[in-house]
């Protein structure tokens, strides 16, 4: 099946450790995104990438890092510099269109990170 | 991208139409209106989008006012499975294409 896969679904880490969240898509989408969601809140953009080997900071990039070495993969590292890392993390992908058209984003099922 | 305003919560009886409003009074000419929904603890799901014409698909209808300053998402026959948070998002088709989410409307479908 085509889709976007995040793993693991639940992740526990000790404070001060870096942790990497996986996001893989087989939709052949150019663009990929990482969002963070806190309880009762909307999604906030961390990083996004419109093409391989290129990515841009979103609204809350501090304490996070990403790489985009392959079209299908966009891993997110939560570093020890992130002050409040416990959250629900969502990855998404979409086609990058030219011209007037636009396409929807497909989301993974999320990774719930708990730092203790 | 333009900011959107939605009521924080709404109730709807099962089988009735659910009409979810969204205000986007600062929308510009090249910005689309998107609707997504998020069922508890899952990733958001795309519903529909439009530019200026009304749109309909198998999930919902989108009504955009003539001045484009507001829109309404209509779920014609709401079911219990439609209980979710619904996000109205305005996005340009140029520049940063990432979706910017607000707080959305929590729709509770009552039996």
PDB file of C-alpha atoms in Angstrom, chain A residues 1-105:
ATOM      1  CA  UNK A   1       0.000   0.000   0.000  1.00  0.00           C
ATOM      2  CA  UNK A   2       1.169   3.549  -0.693  1.00  0.00           C
ATOM      3  CA  UNK A   3       1.497   5.738   2.318  1.00  0.00           C
ATOM      4  CA  UNK A   4       3.582   7.461   4.903  1.00  0.00           C
ATOM      5  CA  UNK A   5       5.006   5.501   7.817  1.00  0.00           C
ATOM      6  CA  UNK A   6       6.248   6.788  11.134  1.00  0.00           C
ATOM      7  CA  UNK A   7       8.011   4.610  13.621  1.00  0.00           C
ATOM      8  CA  UNK A   8       7.876   3.870  16.426  1.00  0.00           C
ATOM      9  CA  UNK A   9       4.388   4.814  17.576  1.00  0.00           C
ATOM     10  CA  UNK A  10       5.526   5.355  21.175  1.00  0.00           C
ATOM     11  CA  UNK A  11       9.033   6.342  22.236  1.00  0.00           C
ATOM     12  CA  UNK A  12      10.517   6.918  25.649  1.00  0.00           C
ATOM     13  CA  UNK A  13      13.853   8.610  26.272  1.00  0.00           C
ATOM     14  CA  UNK A  14      15.783   9.945  29.203  1.00  0.00           C
ATOM     15  CA  UNK A  15      16.307  13.647  29.502  1.00  0.00           C
ATOM     16  CA  UNK A  16      19.510  14.818  27.814  1.00  0.00           C
ATOM     17  CA  UNK A  17      19.534  12.110  25.150  1.00  0.00           C
ATOM     18  CA  UNK A  18      19.129  12.780  21.465  1.00  0.00           C
ATOM     19  CA  UNK A  19      16.447  10.742  19.718  1.00  0.00           C
ATOM     20  CA  UNK A  20      15.656  10.259  16.025  1.00  0.00           C
ATOM     21  CA  UNK A  21      12.130   9.787  14.716  1.00  0.00           C
ATOM     22  CA  UNK A  22      11.671   7.959  11.448  1.00  0.00           C
ATOM     23  CA  UNK A  23       9.432   9.027   8.564  1.00  0.00           C
ATOM     24  CA  UNK A  24       9.253   7.103   5.285  1.00  0.00           C
ATOM     25  CA  UNK A  25       6.934   7.592   2.310  1.00  0.00           C
ATOM     26  CA  UNK A  26       6.436   5.552  -0.848  1.00  0.00           C
ATOM     27  CA  UNK A  27       4.141   8.062  -2.550  1.00  0.00           C
ATOM     28  CA  UNK A  28       6.952   9.566  -4.645  1.00  0.00           C
ATOM     29  CA  UNK A  29       6.245  12.952  -3.078  1.00  0.00           C
ATOM     30  CA  UNK A  30       8.855  15.683  -3.330  1.00  0.00           C
ATOM     31  CA  UNK A  31       7.865  17.600  -0.194  1.00  0.00           C
ATOM     32  CA  UNK A  32       7.983  16.350   3.383  1.00  0.00           C
ATOM     33  CA  UNK A  33       7.137  18.055   6.662  1.00  0.00           C
ATOM     34  CA  UNK A  34       7.497  17.609  10.411  1.00  0.00           C
ATOM     35  CA  UNK A  35       4.956  18.957  12.879  1.00  0.00           C
ATOM     36  CA  UNK A  36       4.698  18.945  16.631  1.00  0.00           C
ATOM     37  CA  UNK A  37       1.396  18.781  18.523  1.00  0.00           C
ATOM     38  CA  UNK A  38       0.927  19.446  22.222  1.00  0.00           C
ATOM     39  CA  UNK A  39      -2.241  18.389  24.096  1.00  0.00           C
ATOM     40  CA  UNK A  40      -5.310  20.376  23.026  1.00  0.00           C
ATOM     41  CA  UNK A  41      -3.306  22.394  20.511  1.00  0.00           C
ATOM     42  CA  UNK A  42      -3.026  22.559  16.746  1.00  0.00           C
ATOM     43  CA  UNK A  43       0.004  21.397  14.795  1.00  0.00           C
ATOM     44  CA  UNK A  44       3.142  23.538  14.633  1.00  0.00           C
ATOM     45  CA  UNK A  45       5.664  23.265  11.822  1.00  0.00           C
ATOM     46  CA  UNK A  46       9.194  22.223  12.792  1.00  0.00           C
ATOM     47  CA  UNK A  47      10.990  21.674   9.471  1.00  0.00           C
ATOM     48  CA  UNK A  48      10.046  21.081   5.859  1.00  0.00           C
ATOM     49  CA  UNK A  49      11.797  19.928   2.722  1.00  0.00           C
ATOM     50  CA  UNK A  50      10.651  20.532  -0.848  1.00  0.00           C
ATOM     51  CA  UNK A  51      13.430  18.572  -2.533  1.00  0.00           C
ATOM     52  CA  UNK A  52      16.179  16.102  -1.704  1.00  0.00           C
ATOM     53  CA  UNK A  53      19.227  17.611   0.035  1.00  0.00           C
ATOM     54  CA  UNK A  54      17.358  20.791   0.892  1.00  0.00           C
ATOM     55  CA  UNK A  55      15.237  21.724   3.903  1.00  0.00           C
ATOM     56  CA  UNK A  56      13.949  24.826   5.641  1.00  0.00           C
ATOM     57  CA  UNK A  57      13.206  25.775   9.237  1.00  0.00           C
ATOM     58  CA  UNK A  58       9.582  26.022  10.211  1.00  0.00           C
ATOM     59  CA  UNK A  59       8.134  27.984  13.085  1.00  0.00           C
ATOM     60  CA  UNK A  60       9.665  26.032  15.981  1.00  0.00           C
ATOM     61  CA  UNK A  61      12.948  24.572  14.655  1.00  0.00           C
ATOM     62  CA  UNK A  62      15.091  25.260  17.726  1.00  0.00           C
ATOM     63  CA  UNK A  63      16.338  22.053  19.316  1.00  0.00           C
ATOM     64  CA  UNK A  64      15.552  19.920  16.254  1.00  0.00           C
ATOM     65  CA  UNK A  65      17.531  18.798  13.225  1.00  0.00           C
ATOM     66  CA  UNK A  66      16.622  16.975  10.006  1.00  0.00           C
ATOM     67  CA  UNK A  67      18.221  15.456   6.933  1.00  0.00           C
ATOM     68  CA  UNK A  68      16.867  14.684   3.483  1.00  0.00           C
ATOM     69  CA  UNK A  69      19.363  12.384   1.793  1.00  0.00           C
ATOM     70  CA  UNK A  70      16.693  10.323   0.025  1.00  0.00           C
ATOM     71  CA  UNK A  71      13.381  11.352  -1.471  1.00  0.00           C
ATOM     72  CA  UNK A  72      11.437   8.809   0.574  1.00  0.00           C
ATOM     73  CA  UNK A  73      12.980   9.543   3.975  1.00  0.00           C
ATOM     74  CA  UNK A  74      12.951  12.605   6.266  1.00  0.00           C
ATOM     75  CA  UNK A  75      14.191  11.698   9.781  1.00  0.00           C
ATOM     76  CA  UNK A  76      13.818  14.169  12.641  1.00  0.00           C
ATOM     77  CA  UNK A  77      16.312  14.330  15.511  1.00  0.00           C
ATOM     78  CA  UNK A  78      15.133  15.780  18.786  1.00  0.00           C
ATOM     79  CA  UNK A  79      18.283  17.045  20.463  1.00  0.00           C
ATOM     80  CA  UNK A  80      19.023  17.679  24.116  1.00  0.00           C
ATOM     81  CA  UNK A  81      18.727  21.405  23.333  1.00  0.00           C
ATOM     82  CA  UNK A  82      14.950  21.048  22.919  1.00  0.00           C
ATOM     83  CA  UNK A  83      13.603  22.191  26.286  1.00  0.00           C
ATOM     84  CA  UNK A  84      10.191  20.512  26.184  1.00  0.00           C
ATOM     85  CA  UNK A  85      10.502  17.519  23.854  1.00  0.00           C
ATOM     86  CA  UNK A  86       7.541  15.514  25.145  1.00  0.00           C
ATOM     87  CA  UNK A  87       4.891  15.819  22.417  1.00  0.00           C
ATOM     88  CA  UNK A  88       3.107  14.102  19.546  1.00  0.00           C
ATOM     89  CA  UNK A  89       5.169  14.335  16.348  1.00  0.00           C
ATOM     90  CA  UNK A  90       3.568  14.124  12.914  1.00  0.00           C
ATOM     91  CA  UNK A  91       5.218  13.722   9.535  1.00  0.00           C
ATOM     92  CA  UNK A  92       3.526  14.600   6.240  1.00  0.00           C
ATOM     93  CA  UNK A  93       4.294  14.590   2.528  1.00  0.00           C
ATOM     94  CA  UNK A  94       2.858  16.190  -0.581  1.00  0.00           C
ATOM     95  CA  UNK A  95       3.522  16.716  -4.262  1.00  0.00           C
ATOM     96  CA  UNK A  96       5.155  20.023  -5.157  1.00  0.00           C
ATOM     97  CA  UNK A  97       3.156  21.455  -8.027  1.00  0.00           C
ATOM     98  CA  UNK A  98       3.925  24.234 -10.397  1.00  0.00           C
ATOM     99  CA  UNK A  99       1.303  26.669 -11.562  1.00  0.00           C
ATOM    100  CA  UNK A 100      -2.133  27.170 -10.070  1.00  0.00           C
ATOM    101  CA  UNK A 101      -2.820  23.688  -8.845  1.00  0.00           C
ATOM    102  CA  UNK A 102      -2.207  22.450  -5.369  1.00  0.00           C
ATOM    103  CA  UNK A 103      -2.405  19.120  -3.642  1.00  0.00           C
ATOM    104  CA  UNK A 104      -3.249  17.827  -0.243  1.00  0.00           C
ATOM    105  CA  UNK A 105      -0.726  16.618   2.313  1.00  0.00           C
TER     106      UNK A 105
END
